[in-house]
PDB file of C-alpha atoms in Angstrom:
ATOM      1  CA  MET A   1      -0.012  -0.037   0.017  1.00  0.00           C
ATOM      2  CA  GLN A   2       2.734   2.366   0.919  1.00  0.00           C
ATOM      3  CA  LEU A   3       4.679   1.776  -2.266  1.00  0.00           C
ATOM      4  CA  LEU A   4       1.525   2.352  -4.354  1.00  0.00           C
ATOM      5  CA  ASN A   5       1.069   5.759  -2.745  1.00  0.00           C
ATOM      6  CA  ILE A   6       4.704   6.736  -3.249  1.00  0.00           C
ATOM      7  CA  ILE A   7       4.672   5.707  -6.943  1.00  0.00           C
ATOM      8  CA  LYS A   8       1.665   8.059  -7.358  1.00  0.00           C
ATOM      9  CA  GLY A   9       3.571  10.952  -5.717  1.00  0.00           C
ATOM     10  CA  GLY A  10       2.230  10.678  -2.243  1.00  0.00           C
ATOM     11  CA  SER A  11       4.198  10.679   1.017  1.00  0.00           C
ATOM     12  CA  LEU A  12       4.563   8.603   4.156  1.00  0.00           C
ATOM     13  CA  ILE A  13       4.513   9.103   7.935  1.00  0.00           C
ATOM     14  CA  GLN A  14       7.934   7.667   8.715  1.00  0.00           C
ATOM     15  CA  ASP A  15       7.145   6.622  12.329  1.00  0.00           C
ATOM     16  CA  ILE A  16       3.547   6.644  13.587  1.00  0.00           C
ATOM     17  CA  ALA A  17       4.392   6.604  17.146  1.00  0.00           C
ATOM     18  CA  GLU A  18       6.901   9.486  16.883  1.00  0.00           C
ATOM     19  CA  GLU A  19       4.920  11.689  14.467  1.00  0.00           C
ATOM     20  CA  MET A  20       1.402  10.925  15.547  1.00  0.00           C
ATOM     21  CA  GLY A  21       1.608   9.760  19.163  1.00  0.00           C
ATOM     22  CA  SER A  22      -0.172   6.559  18.298  1.00  0.00           C
ATOM     23  CA  SER A  23       1.373   3.211  19.033  1.00  0.00           C
ATOM     24  CA  PHE A  24      -1.370   0.604  18.615  1.00  0.00           C
ATOM     25  CA  HIS A  25      -0.403  -0.113  14.944  1.00  0.00           C
ATOM     26  CA  GLN A  26       2.350  -2.679  15.915  1.00  0.00           C
ATOM     27  CA  GLN A  27       0.500  -5.583  17.687  1.00  0.00           C
ATOM     28  CA  GLY A  28       3.236  -8.167  17.785  1.00  0.00           C
ATOM     29  CA  MET A  29       2.432 -11.887  17.803  1.00  0.00           C
ATOM     30  CA  PRO A  30       0.115 -13.573  17.177  1.00  0.00           C
ATOM     31  CA  LYS A  31      -0.855 -11.939  13.811  1.00  0.00           C
ATOM     32  CA  HIS A  32      -4.048 -13.925  13.252  1.00  0.00           C
ATOM     33  CA  ILE A  33      -5.952 -11.922  15.843  1.00  0.00           C
ATOM     34  CA  THR A  34      -7.635  -8.654  15.022  1.00  0.00           C
ATOM     35  CA  THR A  35      -6.777  -5.640  17.221  1.00  0.00           C
ATOM     36  CA  HIS A  36      -8.597  -2.584  15.837  1.00  0.00           C
ATOM     37  CA  SER A  37     -11.301  -1.607  13.454  1.00  0.00           C
ATOM     38  CA  VAL A  38     -11.172   0.381  10.260  1.00  0.00           C
ATOM     39  CA  LYS A  39     -13.912   2.505   8.749  1.00  0.00           C
ATOM     40  CA  ILE A  40     -14.480   1.848   5.147  1.00  0.00           C
ATOM     41  CA  THR A  41     -15.228   4.719   2.708  1.00  0.00           C
ATOM     42  CA  LYS A  42     -18.442   4.307   0.779  1.00  0.00           C
ATOM     43  CA  ASP A  43     -18.359   4.214  -3.032  1.00  0.00           C
ATOM     44  CA  THR A  44     -14.890   2.600  -3.147  1.00  0.00           C
ATOM     45  CA  LEU A  45     -13.746  -0.758  -4.437  1.00  0.00           C
ATOM     46  CA  LEU A  46     -13.166  -2.023  -0.889  1.00  0.00           C
ATOM     47  CA  TYR A  47     -16.672  -1.060   0.119  1.00  0.00           C
ATOM     48  CA  ASN A  48     -18.169  -2.736  -2.996  1.00  0.00           C
ATOM     49  CA  ILE A  49     -16.237  -5.922  -2.191  1.00  0.00           C
ATOM     50  CA  LEU A  50     -17.045  -6.110   1.614  1.00  0.00           C
ATOM     51  CA  GLN A  51     -20.397  -4.221   1.682  1.00  0.00           C
ATOM     52  CA  LYS A  52     -19.521  -3.098   5.269  1.00  0.00           C
ATOM     53  CA  ASP A  53     -18.911   0.223   7.009  1.00  0.00           C
ATOM     54  CA  THR A  54     -16.257  -1.199   9.336  1.00  0.00           C
ATOM     55  CA  ILE A  55     -14.237  -4.336   9.757  1.00  0.00           C
ATOM     56  CA  ASP A  56     -11.698  -5.463  12.337  1.00  0.00           C
ATOM     57  CA  VAL A  57      -8.138  -6.023  11.242  1.00  0.00           C
ATOM     58  CA  ASN A  58      -4.662  -6.953  12.594  1.00  0.00           C
ATOM     59  CA  THR A  59      -1.897  -4.469  12.445  1.00  0.00           C
ATOM     60  CA  SER A  60       1.807  -4.459  12.122  1.00  0.00           C
ATOM     61  CA  HIS A  61       3.337  -1.294  10.751  1.00  0.00           C
ATOM     62  CA  HIS A  62       5.175   1.794  11.977  1.00  0.00           C
ATOM     63  CA  GLN A  63       4.756   3.731   8.731  1.00  0.00           C
ATOM     64  CA  ALA A  64       1.573   4.943   7.034  1.00  0.00           C
ATOM     65  CA  VAL A  65       0.389   7.071   4.233  1.00  0.00           C
ATOM     66  CA  LYS A  66       0.597  10.741   5.062  1.00  0.00           C
ATOM     67  CA  ALA A  67      -0.478  12.654   1.811  1.00  0.00           C
ATOM     68  CA  LEU A  68      -2.363  10.657  -0.817  1.00  0.00           C
ATOM     69  CA  GLY A  69      -0.770  10.533  -4.304  1.00  0.00           C
ATOM     70  CA  LYS A  70      -2.348  11.774  -7.418  1.00  0.00           C
ATOM     71  CA  GLY A  71      -5.329   9.677  -8.325  1.00  0.00           C
ATOM     72  CA  VAL A  72      -5.257   7.701  -5.067  1.00  0.00           C
ATOM     73  CA  THR A  73      -8.494   7.233  -3.164  1.00  0.00           C
ATOM     74  CA  LEU A  74      -8.714   6.656   0.514  1.00  0.00           C
ATOM     75  CA  SER A  75     -10.625   3.356   1.162  1.00  0.00           C
ATOM     76  CA  ALA A  76     -10.324   2.897   4.910  1.00  0.00           C
ATOM     77  CA  GLU A  77      -8.894   4.542   8.072  1.00  0.00           C
ATOM     78  CA  ALA A  78      -8.330   3.539  11.685  1.00  0.00           C
ATOM     79  CA  PRO A  79     -10.005   5.375  14.575  1.00  0.00           C
ATOM     80  CA  ASP A  80      -6.854   7.497  15.024  1.00  0.00           C
ATOM     81  CA  LYS A  81      -7.227   8.654  11.326  1.00  0.00           C
ATOM     82  CA  ILE A  82      -4.201   6.604  10.103  1.00  0.00           C
ATOM     83  CA  ILE A  83      -4.972   5.581   6.582  1.00  0.00           C
ATOM     84  CA  GLU A  84      -5.536   1.781   6.329  1.00  0.00           C
ATOM     85  CA  ALA A  85      -6.540   1.163   2.747  1.00  0.00           C
ATOM     86  CA  ILE A  86      -6.092   2.949  -0.580  1.00  0.00           C
ATOM     87  CA  GLU A  87      -6.946   2.236  -4.250  1.00  0.00           C
ATOM     88  CA  ILE A  88      -6.376   3.697  -7.630  1.00  0.00           C
ATOM     89  CA  PRO A  89      -9.533   3.657  -9.575  1.00  0.00           C
ATOM     90  CA  ASP A  90      -7.801   4.071 -12.916  1.00  0.00           C
ATOM     91  CA  TYR A  91      -6.922   0.387 -12.817  1.00  0.00           C
ATOM     92  CA  LYS A  92      -9.081  -2.683 -12.956  1.00  0.00           C
ATOM     93  CA  PHE A  93      -8.034  -3.817  -9.559  1.00  0.00           C
ATOM     94  CA  CYS A  94      -5.505  -1.714  -7.582  1.00  0.00           C
ATOM     95  CA  LEU A  95      -6.203  -1.957  -3.828  1.00  0.00           C
ATOM     96  CA  GLY A  96      -3.689  -1.778  -1.028  1.00  0.00           C
ATOM     97  CA  VAL A  97      -4.389  -2.526   2.581  1.00  0.00           C
ATOM     98  CA  GLN A  98      -2.304  -1.732   5.579  1.00  0.00           C
ATOM     99  CA  TRP A  99      -3.298  -4.906   7.595  1.00  0.00           C
ATOM    100  CA  HIS A 100      -2.207  -8.469   6.760  1.00  0.00           C
ATOM    101  CA  PRO A 101      -5.145 -10.411   5.407  1.00  0.00           C
ATOM    102  CA  GLU A 102      -2.911 -13.356   4.624  1.00  0.00           C
ATOM    103  CA  TYR A 103      -2.746 -13.999   8.420  1.00  0.00           C
ATOM    104  CA  LEU A 104      -6.500 -13.747   8.968  1.00  0.00           C
ATOM    105  CA  GLU A 105      -9.331 -16.037   8.477  1.00  0.00           C
ATOM    106  CA  THR A 106     -12.255 -13.488   8.566  1.00  0.00           C
ATOM    107  CA  ASN A 107     -14.939 -13.553   5.923  1.00  0.00           C
ATOM    108  CA  ALA A 108     -13.844 -10.004   4.983  1.00  0.00           C
ATOM    109  CA  ASP A 109     -10.259 -11.037   4.307  1.00  0.00           C
ATOM    110  CA  LYS A 110     -11.448 -14.109   2.308  1.00  0.00           C
ATOM    111  CA  GLN A 111     -13.717 -11.758   0.250  1.00  0.00           C
ATOM    112  CA  LEU A 112     -10.613  -9.630  -0.598  1.00  0.00           C
ATOM    113  CA  PHE A 113      -8.689 -12.549  -1.968  1.00  0.00           C
ATOM    114  CA  LYS A 114     -11.720 -13.832  -3.910  1.00  0.00           C
ATOM    115  CA  ALA A 115     -12.343 -10.436  -5.423  1.00  0.00           C
ATOM    116  CA  PHE A 116      -8.722 -10.231  -6.531  1.00  0.00           C
ATOM    117  CA  ILE A 117      -8.916 -13.606  -8.130  1.00  0.00           C
ATOM    118  CA  GLN A 118     -12.144 -12.877  -9.839  1.00  0.00           C
ATOM    119  CA  SER A 119     -10.661  -9.707 -11.268  1.00  0.00           C
ATOM    120  CA  MET A 120      -8.149 -11.766 -13.278  1.00  0.00           C
ATOM    121  CA  LYS A 121     -10.780 -13.551 -15.174  1.00  0.00           C
TER     122      LYS A 121
END
């Protein structure tokens, strides 16, 4: 997600705890447990896939998107306003998430992988 934003000219918060005073974005082990919620932006690819206003996610990052790059859409954010998902609508399927769905077994995370696979057909 962070690389997508940089490629489109955006910037990063280099250390969330230092710059924002928020430290709950590094949960440690185990990674298969959710630790905070994210609010999903309506009328986004992420919302269209999940059909939910919020989901619970895991978290393991100390950097985050600061300023969105050109053509980048905010798809979800944490309660402390840290951006947790972005997308680039100019592409068929370009969605980046800050959490790690590969460690989770929630229906929402399974839906993300299914939507990605379906987009390849």
